[in-house]
Tab-separated table of C-alpha atoms in Angstrom:
chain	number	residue	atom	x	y	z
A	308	UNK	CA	0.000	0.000	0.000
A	309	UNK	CA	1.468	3.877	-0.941
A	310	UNK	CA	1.196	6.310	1.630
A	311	UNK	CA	1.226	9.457	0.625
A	312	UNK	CA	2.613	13.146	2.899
A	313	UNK	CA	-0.116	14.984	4.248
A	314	UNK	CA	1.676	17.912	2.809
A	315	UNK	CA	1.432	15.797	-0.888
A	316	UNK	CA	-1.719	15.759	-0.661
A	317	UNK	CA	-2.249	19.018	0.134
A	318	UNK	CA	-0.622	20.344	-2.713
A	319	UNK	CA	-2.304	18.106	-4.688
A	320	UNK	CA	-5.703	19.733	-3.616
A	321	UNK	CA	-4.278	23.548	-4.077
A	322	UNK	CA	-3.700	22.024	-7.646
A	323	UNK	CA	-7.097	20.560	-8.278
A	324	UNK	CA	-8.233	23.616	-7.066
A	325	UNK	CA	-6.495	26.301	-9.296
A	326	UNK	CA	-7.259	24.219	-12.508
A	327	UNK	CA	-11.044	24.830	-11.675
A	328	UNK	CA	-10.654	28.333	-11.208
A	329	UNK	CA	-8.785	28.142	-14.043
A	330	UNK	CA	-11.035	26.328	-16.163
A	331	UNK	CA	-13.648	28.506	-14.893
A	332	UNK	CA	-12.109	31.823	-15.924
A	333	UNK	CA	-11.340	30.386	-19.653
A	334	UNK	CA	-14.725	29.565	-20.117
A	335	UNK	CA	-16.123	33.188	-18.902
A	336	UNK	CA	-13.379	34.897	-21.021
A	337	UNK	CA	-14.811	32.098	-24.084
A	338	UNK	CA	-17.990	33.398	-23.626
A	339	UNK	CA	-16.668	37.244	-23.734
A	340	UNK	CA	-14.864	36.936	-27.088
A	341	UNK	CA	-17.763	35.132	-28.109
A	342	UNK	CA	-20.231	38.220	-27.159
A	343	UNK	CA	-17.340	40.820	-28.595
A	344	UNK	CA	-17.091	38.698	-32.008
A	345	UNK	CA	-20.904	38.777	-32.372
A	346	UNK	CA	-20.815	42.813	-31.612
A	347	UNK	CA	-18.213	42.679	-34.561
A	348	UNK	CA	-19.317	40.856	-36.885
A	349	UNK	CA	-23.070	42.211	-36.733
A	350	UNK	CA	-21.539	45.816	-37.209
A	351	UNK	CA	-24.667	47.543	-35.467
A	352	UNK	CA	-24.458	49.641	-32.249
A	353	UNK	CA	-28.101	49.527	-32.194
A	354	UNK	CA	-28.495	45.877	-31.998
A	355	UNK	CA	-25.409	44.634	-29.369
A	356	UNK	CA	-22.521	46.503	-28.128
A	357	UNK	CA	-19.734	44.533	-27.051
A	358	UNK	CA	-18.308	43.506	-23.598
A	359	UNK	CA	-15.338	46.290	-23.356
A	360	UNK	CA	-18.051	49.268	-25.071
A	361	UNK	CA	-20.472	48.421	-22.312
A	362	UNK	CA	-18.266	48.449	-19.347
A	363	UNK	CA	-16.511	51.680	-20.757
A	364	UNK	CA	-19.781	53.019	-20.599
A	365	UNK	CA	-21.194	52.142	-17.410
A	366	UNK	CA	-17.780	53.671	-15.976
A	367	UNK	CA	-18.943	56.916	-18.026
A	368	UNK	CA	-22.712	56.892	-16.910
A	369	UNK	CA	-21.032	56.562	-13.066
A	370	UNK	CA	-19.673	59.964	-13.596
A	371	UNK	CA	-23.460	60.603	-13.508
A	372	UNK	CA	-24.485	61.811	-9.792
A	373	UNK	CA	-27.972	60.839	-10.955
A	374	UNK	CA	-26.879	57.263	-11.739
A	375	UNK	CA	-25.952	56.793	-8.099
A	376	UNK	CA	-28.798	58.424	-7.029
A	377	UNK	CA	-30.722	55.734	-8.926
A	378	UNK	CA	-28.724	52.954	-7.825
A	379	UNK	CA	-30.148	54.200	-4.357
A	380	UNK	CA	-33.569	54.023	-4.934
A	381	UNK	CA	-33.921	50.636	-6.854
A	382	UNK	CA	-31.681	49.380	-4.482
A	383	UNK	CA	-33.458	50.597	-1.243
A	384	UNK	CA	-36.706	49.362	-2.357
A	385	UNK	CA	-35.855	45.932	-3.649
A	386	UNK	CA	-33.964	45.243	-0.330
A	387	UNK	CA	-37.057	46.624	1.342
A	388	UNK	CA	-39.669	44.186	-0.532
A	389	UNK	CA	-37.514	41.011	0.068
A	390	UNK	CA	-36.526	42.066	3.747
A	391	UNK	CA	-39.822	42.034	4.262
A	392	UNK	CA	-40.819	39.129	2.500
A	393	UNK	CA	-38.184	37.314	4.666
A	394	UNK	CA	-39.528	38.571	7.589
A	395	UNK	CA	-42.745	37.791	6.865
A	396	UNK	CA	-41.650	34.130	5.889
A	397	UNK	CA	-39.718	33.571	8.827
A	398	UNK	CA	-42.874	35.114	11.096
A	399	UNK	CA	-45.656	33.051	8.880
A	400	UNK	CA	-44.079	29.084	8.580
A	401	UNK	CA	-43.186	29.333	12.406
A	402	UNK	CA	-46.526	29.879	13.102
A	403	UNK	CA	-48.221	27.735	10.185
A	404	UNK	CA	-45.964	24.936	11.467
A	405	UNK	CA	-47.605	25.165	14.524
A	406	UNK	CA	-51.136	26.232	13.710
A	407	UNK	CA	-53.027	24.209	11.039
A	408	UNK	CA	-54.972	27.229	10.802
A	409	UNK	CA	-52.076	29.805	9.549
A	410	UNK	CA	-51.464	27.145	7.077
A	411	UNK	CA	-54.637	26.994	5.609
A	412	UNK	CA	-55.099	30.543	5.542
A	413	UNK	CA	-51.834	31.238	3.780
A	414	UNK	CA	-51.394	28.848	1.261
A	415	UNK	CA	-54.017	30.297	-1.136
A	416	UNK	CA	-52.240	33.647	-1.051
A	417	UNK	CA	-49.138	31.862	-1.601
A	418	UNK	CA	-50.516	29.518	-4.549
A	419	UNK	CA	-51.809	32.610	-6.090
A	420	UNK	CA	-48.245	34.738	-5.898
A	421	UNK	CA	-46.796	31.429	-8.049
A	422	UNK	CA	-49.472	31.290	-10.120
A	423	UNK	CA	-50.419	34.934	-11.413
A	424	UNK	CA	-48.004	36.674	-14.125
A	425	UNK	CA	-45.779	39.207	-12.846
A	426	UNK	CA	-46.934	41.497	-15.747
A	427	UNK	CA	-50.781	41.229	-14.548
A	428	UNK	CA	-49.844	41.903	-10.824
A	429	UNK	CA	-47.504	44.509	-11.711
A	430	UNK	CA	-50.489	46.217	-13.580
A	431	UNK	CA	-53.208	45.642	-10.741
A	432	UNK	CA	-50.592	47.017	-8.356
A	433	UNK	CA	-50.051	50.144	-10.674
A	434	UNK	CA	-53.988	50.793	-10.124
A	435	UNK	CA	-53.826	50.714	-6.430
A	436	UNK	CA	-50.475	52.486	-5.264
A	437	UNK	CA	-48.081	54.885	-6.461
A	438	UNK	CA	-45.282	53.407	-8.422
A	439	UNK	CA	-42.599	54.433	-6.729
A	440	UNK	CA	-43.079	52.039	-4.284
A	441	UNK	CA	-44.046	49.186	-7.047
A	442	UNK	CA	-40.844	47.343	-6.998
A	443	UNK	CA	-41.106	46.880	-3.070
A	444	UNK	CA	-44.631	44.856	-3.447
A	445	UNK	CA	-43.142	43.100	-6.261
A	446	UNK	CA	-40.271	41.670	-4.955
A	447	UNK	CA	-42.009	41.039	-1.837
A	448	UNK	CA	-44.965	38.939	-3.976
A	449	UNK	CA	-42.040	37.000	-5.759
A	450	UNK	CA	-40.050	36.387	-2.866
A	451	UNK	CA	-41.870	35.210	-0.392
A	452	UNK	CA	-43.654	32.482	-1.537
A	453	UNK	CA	-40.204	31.066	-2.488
A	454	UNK	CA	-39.103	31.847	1.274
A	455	UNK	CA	-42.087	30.491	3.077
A	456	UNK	CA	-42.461	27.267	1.228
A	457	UNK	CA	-38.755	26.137	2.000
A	458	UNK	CA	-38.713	27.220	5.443
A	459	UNK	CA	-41.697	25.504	6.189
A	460	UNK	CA	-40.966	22.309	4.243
A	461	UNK	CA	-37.461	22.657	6.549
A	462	UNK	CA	-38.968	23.340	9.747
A	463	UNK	CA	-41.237	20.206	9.037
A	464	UNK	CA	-38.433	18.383	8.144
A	465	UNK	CA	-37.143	18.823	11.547
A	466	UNK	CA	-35.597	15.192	12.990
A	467	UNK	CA	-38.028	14.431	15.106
A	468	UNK	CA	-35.880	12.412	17.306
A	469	UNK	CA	-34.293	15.726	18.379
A	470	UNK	CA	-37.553	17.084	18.554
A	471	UNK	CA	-38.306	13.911	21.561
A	472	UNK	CA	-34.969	14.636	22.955
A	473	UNK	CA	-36.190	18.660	23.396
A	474	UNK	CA	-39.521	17.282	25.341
A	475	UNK	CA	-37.409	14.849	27.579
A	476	UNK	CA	-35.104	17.343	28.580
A	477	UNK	CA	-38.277	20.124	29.093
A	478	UNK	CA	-36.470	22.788	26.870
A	479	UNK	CA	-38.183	25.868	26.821
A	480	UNK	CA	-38.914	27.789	23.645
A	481	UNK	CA	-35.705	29.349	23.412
A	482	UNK	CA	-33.742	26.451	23.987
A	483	UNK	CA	-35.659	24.478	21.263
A	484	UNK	CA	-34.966	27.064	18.689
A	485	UNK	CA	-31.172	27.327	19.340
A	486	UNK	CA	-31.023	23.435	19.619
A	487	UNK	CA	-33.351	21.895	17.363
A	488	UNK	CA	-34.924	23.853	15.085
A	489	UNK	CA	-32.426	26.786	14.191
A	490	UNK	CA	-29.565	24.609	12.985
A	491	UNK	CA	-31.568	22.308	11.223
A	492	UNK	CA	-33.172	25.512	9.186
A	493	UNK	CA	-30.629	27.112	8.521
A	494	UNK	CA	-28.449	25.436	5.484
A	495	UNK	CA	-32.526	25.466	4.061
A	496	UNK	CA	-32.958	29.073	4.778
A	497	UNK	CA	-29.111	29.980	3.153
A	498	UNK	CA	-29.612	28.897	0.018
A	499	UNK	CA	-33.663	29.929	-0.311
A	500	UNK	CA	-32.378	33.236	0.542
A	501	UNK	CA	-29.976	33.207	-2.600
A	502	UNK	CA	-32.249	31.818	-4.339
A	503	UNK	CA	-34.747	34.991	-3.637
A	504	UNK	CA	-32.169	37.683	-3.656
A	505	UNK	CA	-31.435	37.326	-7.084
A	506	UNK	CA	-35.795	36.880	-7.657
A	507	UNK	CA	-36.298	40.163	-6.070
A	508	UNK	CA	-33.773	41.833	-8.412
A	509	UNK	CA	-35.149	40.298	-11.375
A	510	UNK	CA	-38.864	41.024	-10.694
A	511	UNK	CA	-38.009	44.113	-8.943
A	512	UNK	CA	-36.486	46.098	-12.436
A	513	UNK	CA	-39.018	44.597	-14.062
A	514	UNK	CA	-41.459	46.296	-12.138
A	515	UNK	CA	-39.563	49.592	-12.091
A	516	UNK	CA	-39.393	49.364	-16.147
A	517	UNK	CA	-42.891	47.980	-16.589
A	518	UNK	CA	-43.911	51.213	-13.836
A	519	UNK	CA	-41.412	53.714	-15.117
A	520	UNK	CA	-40.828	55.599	-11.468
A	521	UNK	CA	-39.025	58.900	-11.592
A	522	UNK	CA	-35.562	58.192	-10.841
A	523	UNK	CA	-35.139	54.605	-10.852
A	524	UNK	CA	-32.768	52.546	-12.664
A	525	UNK	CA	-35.658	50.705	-14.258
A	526	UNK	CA	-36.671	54.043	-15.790
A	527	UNK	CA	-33.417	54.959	-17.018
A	528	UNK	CA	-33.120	51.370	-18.498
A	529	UNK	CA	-36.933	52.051	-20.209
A	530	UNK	CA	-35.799	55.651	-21.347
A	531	UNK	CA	-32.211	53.882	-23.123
A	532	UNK	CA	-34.512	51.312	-24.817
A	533	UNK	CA	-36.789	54.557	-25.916
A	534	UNK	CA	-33.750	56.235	-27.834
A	535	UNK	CA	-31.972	53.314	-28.742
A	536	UNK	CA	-29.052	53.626	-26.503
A	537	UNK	CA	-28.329	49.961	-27.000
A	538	UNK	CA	-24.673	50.481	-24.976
A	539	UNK	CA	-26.280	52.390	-21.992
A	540	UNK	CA	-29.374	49.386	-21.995
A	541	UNK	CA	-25.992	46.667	-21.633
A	542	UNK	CA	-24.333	49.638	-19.230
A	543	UNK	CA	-27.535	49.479	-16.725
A	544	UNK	CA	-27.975	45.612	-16.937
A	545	UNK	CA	-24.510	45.196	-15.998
A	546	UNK	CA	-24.862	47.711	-12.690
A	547	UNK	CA	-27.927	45.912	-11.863
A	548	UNK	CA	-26.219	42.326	-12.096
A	549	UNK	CA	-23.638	44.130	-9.798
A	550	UNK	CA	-25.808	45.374	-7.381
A	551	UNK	CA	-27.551	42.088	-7.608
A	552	UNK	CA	-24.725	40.045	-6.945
A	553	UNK	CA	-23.195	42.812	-3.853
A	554	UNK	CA	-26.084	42.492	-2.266
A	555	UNK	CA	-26.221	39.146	-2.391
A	556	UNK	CA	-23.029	38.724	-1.088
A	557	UNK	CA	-23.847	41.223	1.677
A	558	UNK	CA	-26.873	39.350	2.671
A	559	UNK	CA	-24.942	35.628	2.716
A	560	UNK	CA	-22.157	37.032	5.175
A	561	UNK	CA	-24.624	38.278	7.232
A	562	UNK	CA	-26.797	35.230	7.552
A	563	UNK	CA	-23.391	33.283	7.968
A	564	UNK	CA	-22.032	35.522	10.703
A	565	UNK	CA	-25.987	35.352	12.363
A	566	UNK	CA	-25.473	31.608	11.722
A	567	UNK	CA	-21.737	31.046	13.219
A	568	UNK	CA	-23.407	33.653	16.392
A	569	UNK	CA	-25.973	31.112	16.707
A	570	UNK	CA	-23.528	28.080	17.247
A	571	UNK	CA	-21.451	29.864	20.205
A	572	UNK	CA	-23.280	29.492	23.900
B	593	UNK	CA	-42.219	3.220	41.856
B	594	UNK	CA	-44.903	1.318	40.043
B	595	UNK	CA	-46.229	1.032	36.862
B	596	UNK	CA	-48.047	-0.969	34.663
B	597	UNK	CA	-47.225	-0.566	30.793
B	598	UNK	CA	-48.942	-2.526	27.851
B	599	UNK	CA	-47.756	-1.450	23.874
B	600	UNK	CA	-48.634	-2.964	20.754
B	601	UNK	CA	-46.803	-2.225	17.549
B	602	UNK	CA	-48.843	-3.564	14.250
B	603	UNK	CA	-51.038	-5.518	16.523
B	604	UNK	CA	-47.922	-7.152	18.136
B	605	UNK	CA	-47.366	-6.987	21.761
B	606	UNK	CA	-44.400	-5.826	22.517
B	607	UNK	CA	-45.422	-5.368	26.294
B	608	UNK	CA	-48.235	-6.858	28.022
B	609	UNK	CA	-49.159	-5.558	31.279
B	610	UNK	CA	-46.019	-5.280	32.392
B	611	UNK	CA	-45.421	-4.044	36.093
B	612	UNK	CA	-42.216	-2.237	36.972
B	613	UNK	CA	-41.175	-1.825	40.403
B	614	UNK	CA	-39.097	0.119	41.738
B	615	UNK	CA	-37.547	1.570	44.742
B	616	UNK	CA	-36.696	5.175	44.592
B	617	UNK	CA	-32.924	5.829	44.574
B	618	UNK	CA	-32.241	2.330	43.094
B	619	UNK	CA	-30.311	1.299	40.280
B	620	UNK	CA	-32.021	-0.617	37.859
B	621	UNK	CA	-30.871	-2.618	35.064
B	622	UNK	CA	-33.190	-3.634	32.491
B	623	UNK	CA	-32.583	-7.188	30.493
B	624	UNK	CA	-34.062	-8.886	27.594
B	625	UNK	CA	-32.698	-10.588	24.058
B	626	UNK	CA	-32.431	-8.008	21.112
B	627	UNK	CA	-36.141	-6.521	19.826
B	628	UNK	CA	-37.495	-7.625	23.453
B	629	UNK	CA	-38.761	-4.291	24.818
B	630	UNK	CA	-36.230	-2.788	27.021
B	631	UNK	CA	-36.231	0.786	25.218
B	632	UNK	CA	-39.934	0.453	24.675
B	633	UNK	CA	-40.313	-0.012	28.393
B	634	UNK	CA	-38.149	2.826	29.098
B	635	UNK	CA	-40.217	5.320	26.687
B	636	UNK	CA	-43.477	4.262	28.241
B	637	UNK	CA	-41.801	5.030	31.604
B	638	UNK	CA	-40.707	8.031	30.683
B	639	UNK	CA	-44.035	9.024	28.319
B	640	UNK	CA	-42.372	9.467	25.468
B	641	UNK	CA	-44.772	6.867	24.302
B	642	UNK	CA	-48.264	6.322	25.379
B	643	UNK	CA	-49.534	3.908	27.931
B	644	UNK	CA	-51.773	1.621	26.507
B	645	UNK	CA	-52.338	0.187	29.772
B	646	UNK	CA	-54.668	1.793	32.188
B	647	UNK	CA	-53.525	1.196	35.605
B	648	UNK	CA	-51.937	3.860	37.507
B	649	UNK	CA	-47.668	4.640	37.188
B	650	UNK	CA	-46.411	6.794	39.636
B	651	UNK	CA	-43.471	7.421	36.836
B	652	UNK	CA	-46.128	10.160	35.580
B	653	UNK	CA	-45.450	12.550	38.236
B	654	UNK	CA	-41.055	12.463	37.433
B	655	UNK	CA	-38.893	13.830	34.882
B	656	UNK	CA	-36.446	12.096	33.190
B	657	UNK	CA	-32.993	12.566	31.757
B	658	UNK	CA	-32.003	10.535	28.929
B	659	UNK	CA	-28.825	9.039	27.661
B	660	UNK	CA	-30.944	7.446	24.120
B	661	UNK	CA	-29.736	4.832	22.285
B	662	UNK	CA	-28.559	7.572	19.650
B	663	UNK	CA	-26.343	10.151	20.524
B	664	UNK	CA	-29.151	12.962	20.009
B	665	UNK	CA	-27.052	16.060	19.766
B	666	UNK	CA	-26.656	18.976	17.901
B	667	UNK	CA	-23.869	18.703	15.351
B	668	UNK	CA	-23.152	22.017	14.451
B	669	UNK	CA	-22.415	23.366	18.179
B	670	UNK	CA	-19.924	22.463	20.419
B	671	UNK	CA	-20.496	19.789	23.041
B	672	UNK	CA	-20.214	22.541	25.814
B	673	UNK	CA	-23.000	24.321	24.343
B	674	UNK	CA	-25.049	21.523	23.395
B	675	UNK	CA	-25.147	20.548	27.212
B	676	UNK	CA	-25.626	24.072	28.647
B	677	UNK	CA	-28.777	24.479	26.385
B	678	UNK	CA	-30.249	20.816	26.915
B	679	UNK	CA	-29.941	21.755	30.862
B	680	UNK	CA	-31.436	25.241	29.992
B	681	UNK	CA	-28.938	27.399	31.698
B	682	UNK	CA	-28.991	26.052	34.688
B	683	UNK	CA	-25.540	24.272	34.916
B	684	UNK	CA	-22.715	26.400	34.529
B	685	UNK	CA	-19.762	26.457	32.323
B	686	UNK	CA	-17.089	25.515	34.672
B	687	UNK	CA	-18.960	22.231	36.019
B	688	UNK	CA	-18.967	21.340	32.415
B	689	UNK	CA	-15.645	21.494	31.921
B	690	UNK	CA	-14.988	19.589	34.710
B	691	UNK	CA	-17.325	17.224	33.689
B	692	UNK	CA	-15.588	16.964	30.506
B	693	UNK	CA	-12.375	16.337	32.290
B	694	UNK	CA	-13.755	13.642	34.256
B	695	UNK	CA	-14.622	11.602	31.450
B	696	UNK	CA	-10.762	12.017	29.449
B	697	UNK	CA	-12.584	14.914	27.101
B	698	UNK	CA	-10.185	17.586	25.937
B	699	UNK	CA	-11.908	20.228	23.817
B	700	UNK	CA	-15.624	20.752	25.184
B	701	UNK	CA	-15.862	23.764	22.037
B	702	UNK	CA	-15.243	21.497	19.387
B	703	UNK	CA	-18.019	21.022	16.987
B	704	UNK	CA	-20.111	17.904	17.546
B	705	UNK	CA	-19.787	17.032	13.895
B	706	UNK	CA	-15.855	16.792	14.499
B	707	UNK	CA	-15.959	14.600	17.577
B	708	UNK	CA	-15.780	10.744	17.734
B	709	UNK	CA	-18.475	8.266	18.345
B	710	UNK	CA	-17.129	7.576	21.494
B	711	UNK	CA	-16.561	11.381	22.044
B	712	UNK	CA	-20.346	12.029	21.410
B	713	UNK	CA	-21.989	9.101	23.661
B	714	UNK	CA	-19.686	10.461	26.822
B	715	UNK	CA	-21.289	13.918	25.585
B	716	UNK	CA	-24.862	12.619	25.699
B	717	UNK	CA	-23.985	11.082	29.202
B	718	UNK	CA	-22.815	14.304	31.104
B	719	UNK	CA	-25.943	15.781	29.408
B	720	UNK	CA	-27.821	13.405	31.371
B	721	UNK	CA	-25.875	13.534	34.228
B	722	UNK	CA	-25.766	17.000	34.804
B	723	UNK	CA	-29.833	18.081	33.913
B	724	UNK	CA	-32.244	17.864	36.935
B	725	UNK	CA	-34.659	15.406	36.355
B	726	UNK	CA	-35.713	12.967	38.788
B	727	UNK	CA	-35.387	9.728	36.853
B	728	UNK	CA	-32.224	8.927	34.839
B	729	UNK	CA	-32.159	6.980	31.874
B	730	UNK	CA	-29.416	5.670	30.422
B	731	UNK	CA	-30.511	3.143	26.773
B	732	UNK	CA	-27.071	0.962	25.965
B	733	UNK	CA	-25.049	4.324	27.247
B	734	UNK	CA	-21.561	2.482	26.863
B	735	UNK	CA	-21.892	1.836	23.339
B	736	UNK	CA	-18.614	2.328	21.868
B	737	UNK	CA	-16.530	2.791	24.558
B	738	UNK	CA	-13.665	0.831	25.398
B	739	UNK	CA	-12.966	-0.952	28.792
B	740	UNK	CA	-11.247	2.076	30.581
B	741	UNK	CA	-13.519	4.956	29.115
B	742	UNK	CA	-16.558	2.587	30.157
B	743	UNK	CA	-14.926	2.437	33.914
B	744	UNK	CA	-14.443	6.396	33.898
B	745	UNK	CA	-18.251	6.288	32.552
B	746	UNK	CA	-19.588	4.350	35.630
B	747	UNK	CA	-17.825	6.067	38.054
B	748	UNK	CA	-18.946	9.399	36.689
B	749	UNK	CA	-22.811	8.236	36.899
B	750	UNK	CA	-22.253	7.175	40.540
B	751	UNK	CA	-20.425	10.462	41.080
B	752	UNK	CA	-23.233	12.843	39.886
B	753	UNK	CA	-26.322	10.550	40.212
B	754	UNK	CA	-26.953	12.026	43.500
B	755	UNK	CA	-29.055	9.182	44.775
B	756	UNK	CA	-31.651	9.713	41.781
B	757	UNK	CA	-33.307	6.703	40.573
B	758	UNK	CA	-31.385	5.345	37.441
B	759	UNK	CA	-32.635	2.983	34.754
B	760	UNK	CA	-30.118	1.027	32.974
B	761	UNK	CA	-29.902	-0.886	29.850
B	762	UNK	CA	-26.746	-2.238	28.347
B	763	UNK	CA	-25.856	-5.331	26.802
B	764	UNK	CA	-26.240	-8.626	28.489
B	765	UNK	CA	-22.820	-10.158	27.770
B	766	UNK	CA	-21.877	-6.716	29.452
B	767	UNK	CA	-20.290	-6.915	33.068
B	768	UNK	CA	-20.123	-3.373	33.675
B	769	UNK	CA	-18.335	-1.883	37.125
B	770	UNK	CA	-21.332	-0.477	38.619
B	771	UNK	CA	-23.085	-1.617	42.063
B	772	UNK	CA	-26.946	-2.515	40.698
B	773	UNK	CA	-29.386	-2.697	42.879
B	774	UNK	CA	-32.082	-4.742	41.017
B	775	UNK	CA	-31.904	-6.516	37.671
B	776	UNK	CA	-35.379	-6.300	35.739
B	777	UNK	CA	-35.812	-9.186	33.399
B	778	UNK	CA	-38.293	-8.678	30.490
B	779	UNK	CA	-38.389	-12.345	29.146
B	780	UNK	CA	-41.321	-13.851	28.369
């Protein structure tokens, strides 16, 4: 039998691991050439721009204090809708978990947030409120469902065993959440949430373009489309993906550092 | 202590009016061939099942602390806070560790999910040890535990039993090195 150095090994993992990153980065910088060789060999600004022409722009529509002030108010209100969403999911499957009648009562509201088109609610929800604040019902109506149905599902997926040991041992509420039912949750309520973020984003500047509010990054993506800015339409996109994926990113530390909180006593 | 306990599983008895008595403070151990219903007696004791049987069991009015035949702990915390939550505060940090010291455990803040099987069952037993309830239980608690870890084990429970009653089932080919002071046998 061979046996190998732990520090062989190691290496040999370091390896493995830069030829994936490696592999990865070919294959995004494939895909770029790809995009600039289409923008060159279609010859029309109006129909794509390529990769370097749209992030030279976006660094030229930054210059823009208007841009960032745009950036702020898509941003604020997205964040808001699936906060609250997640709030209200966390709130509404502990107590539907517990209460048959929660359940009930929710899961219409929740079969009809899947179900509906976000164009149609987007529309009824122009009727009733001002639409500056569309993109925070939205998000909120695309989120949550997505949110409440895996936390519940995980919270009913609890080991029940544990669950028997909690009742033996007469933990109190607290103690059953920090025990039981928190760490069990959580992996289920890590990747739901980044599986929502990038939801409320999506349905969020579709809203905002579909709404056109004053001084949103939905309406200056609307009002590029308008004149045929087909660079600044790629320019916003790519800010939004960015934004997207920062606050993503954002959100994930923070539920890891609540999470790593959670394990210390 | 008495009590009466009758369970059926798929129309199969696996207890038939069966009467436990018991002296308070004693220790018990509990016998019977593989599948025979020593931790089914122990969950009807304890109510963790229900009583089929309708005869009175003064075992009602106790609390238990369990050692269960699974380890039952929380594998993304540490041992010392698995233990300081299951007891709900009320045993503090440095009994713990001294705990953990009395059964040849080094690192009471390493994750559960890192520790050895014989790491976790000594865990589950100072868990059961150290919480307050009247009636300890301890289902097969030496599993995996070799001969000198299984000695530290039994004079640990006789340390912190406190003259609490004490049901115990292990193995019969076990001879463990613990003064018992009535074998229950649940053969037919």
């Amino acid at each position: 039998m061979q046996i190998r150095h732990p520090s062989a090994a190691r290496c040999q993992v370091r390896t493995s691991t830069i030829k994936t990153r490696l592999t990865k980065t070919l294959c995004v910088f494939f895909w770029l050439a790809v995009w600039q060789t289409a923008a060159v060999v279609v010859g029309q600004r109006i129909l794509i721009v390529g990769p370097v022409e749209v992030v030279i722009r976006l660094f030229e529509l930054l210059e823009e204090p208007e841009l960032w002030s745009s950036s702020v108010f898509s941003t604020v209100r997205i964040a808001g809708g699936f906060l609250l969403a997640l709030a209200s999911a966390i709130v509404l499957s502990m107590l539907a978990s517990v209460h048959r009648w929660v359940r009930s009562l929710v899961e219409p509201v929740v079969q009809a947030f899947k179900a509906i088109p976000v164009a149609s609610i987007i529309i009824v929800v122009l009727i009733w409120v001002d639409s500056r604040n569309l993109s925070v019902i939205i998000s909120f109506m695309m989120v949550f469902p997505v949110l409440y149905t895996n936390l519940l599902s995980a919270i009913e997926s609890t080991d029940s065993r544990m669950v028997e040991m909690g009742v033996s041992y007469r933990l109190g509420a607290y103690e059953k959440l920090r025990l039981i039912y928190l760490p069990q949750v959580y992996p289920y309520f890590l990747s739901s949430s980044s599986l929502a973020l990038g939801l409320a984003w999506k349905s969020g500047v579709a809203a905002e373009v579909i709404g056109i509010p004053d001084g949103s990054l939905g309406e200056r993506l609307y009002d590029a489309k308008v004149f045929f800015a087909t660079a600044d339409v790629f320019a916003y996109t790519l800010l939004i993906v960015i934004l997207s994926v920062g606050f993503e990113v954002l959100m994930k530390a923070l539920i890891r550092y609540l999470g790593r909180r959670l394990e210390a006593v | 202590m008495k009590g009466t306990f009758t369970k059926h599983y798929d129309g199969r008895a696996v207890l038939d009016g069966f009467t436990l008595d018991i002296h308070e403070g004693d220790i018990v151990r509990i016998m019977a061939p593989s599948g025979g219903g020593k931790t089914t007696l122990l969950r009807l004791v304890s109510g963790l099942e229900e009583n089929e049987c309708g005869l009175g069991n003064d075992f009602a009015r106790h609390t238990f602390s369990w050692v269960f035949q699974e380890d039952r702990l929380t594998d993304s915390m540490s041992g010392l806070s698995n233990i300081r939550l299951a007891t709900r505060g009320k045993v503090d940090r440095a009994t713990i560790l001294c705990a953990f010291e009395e059964l040849g455990l080094d690192d009471p803040s390493k994750r559960v999910d890192e520790c050895s099987g014989g790491m976790k069952r000594r865990m589950a037993l100072i868990r059961a040890m150290l919480d307050d309830g009247d009636v300890i239980i301890l289902d097969e608690p030496f599993t995996g535990l070799d001969s000198d870890a299984r000695a530290l084990a039994c004079r640990f429970i006789e340390h912190h039993r406190h003259g609490r009653t004490l049901l115990l089932v292990s193995h019969e080919e076990d001879v463990l090195p613990i003064h018992v002071d009535r074998t229950v046998s649940l053969l037919p």
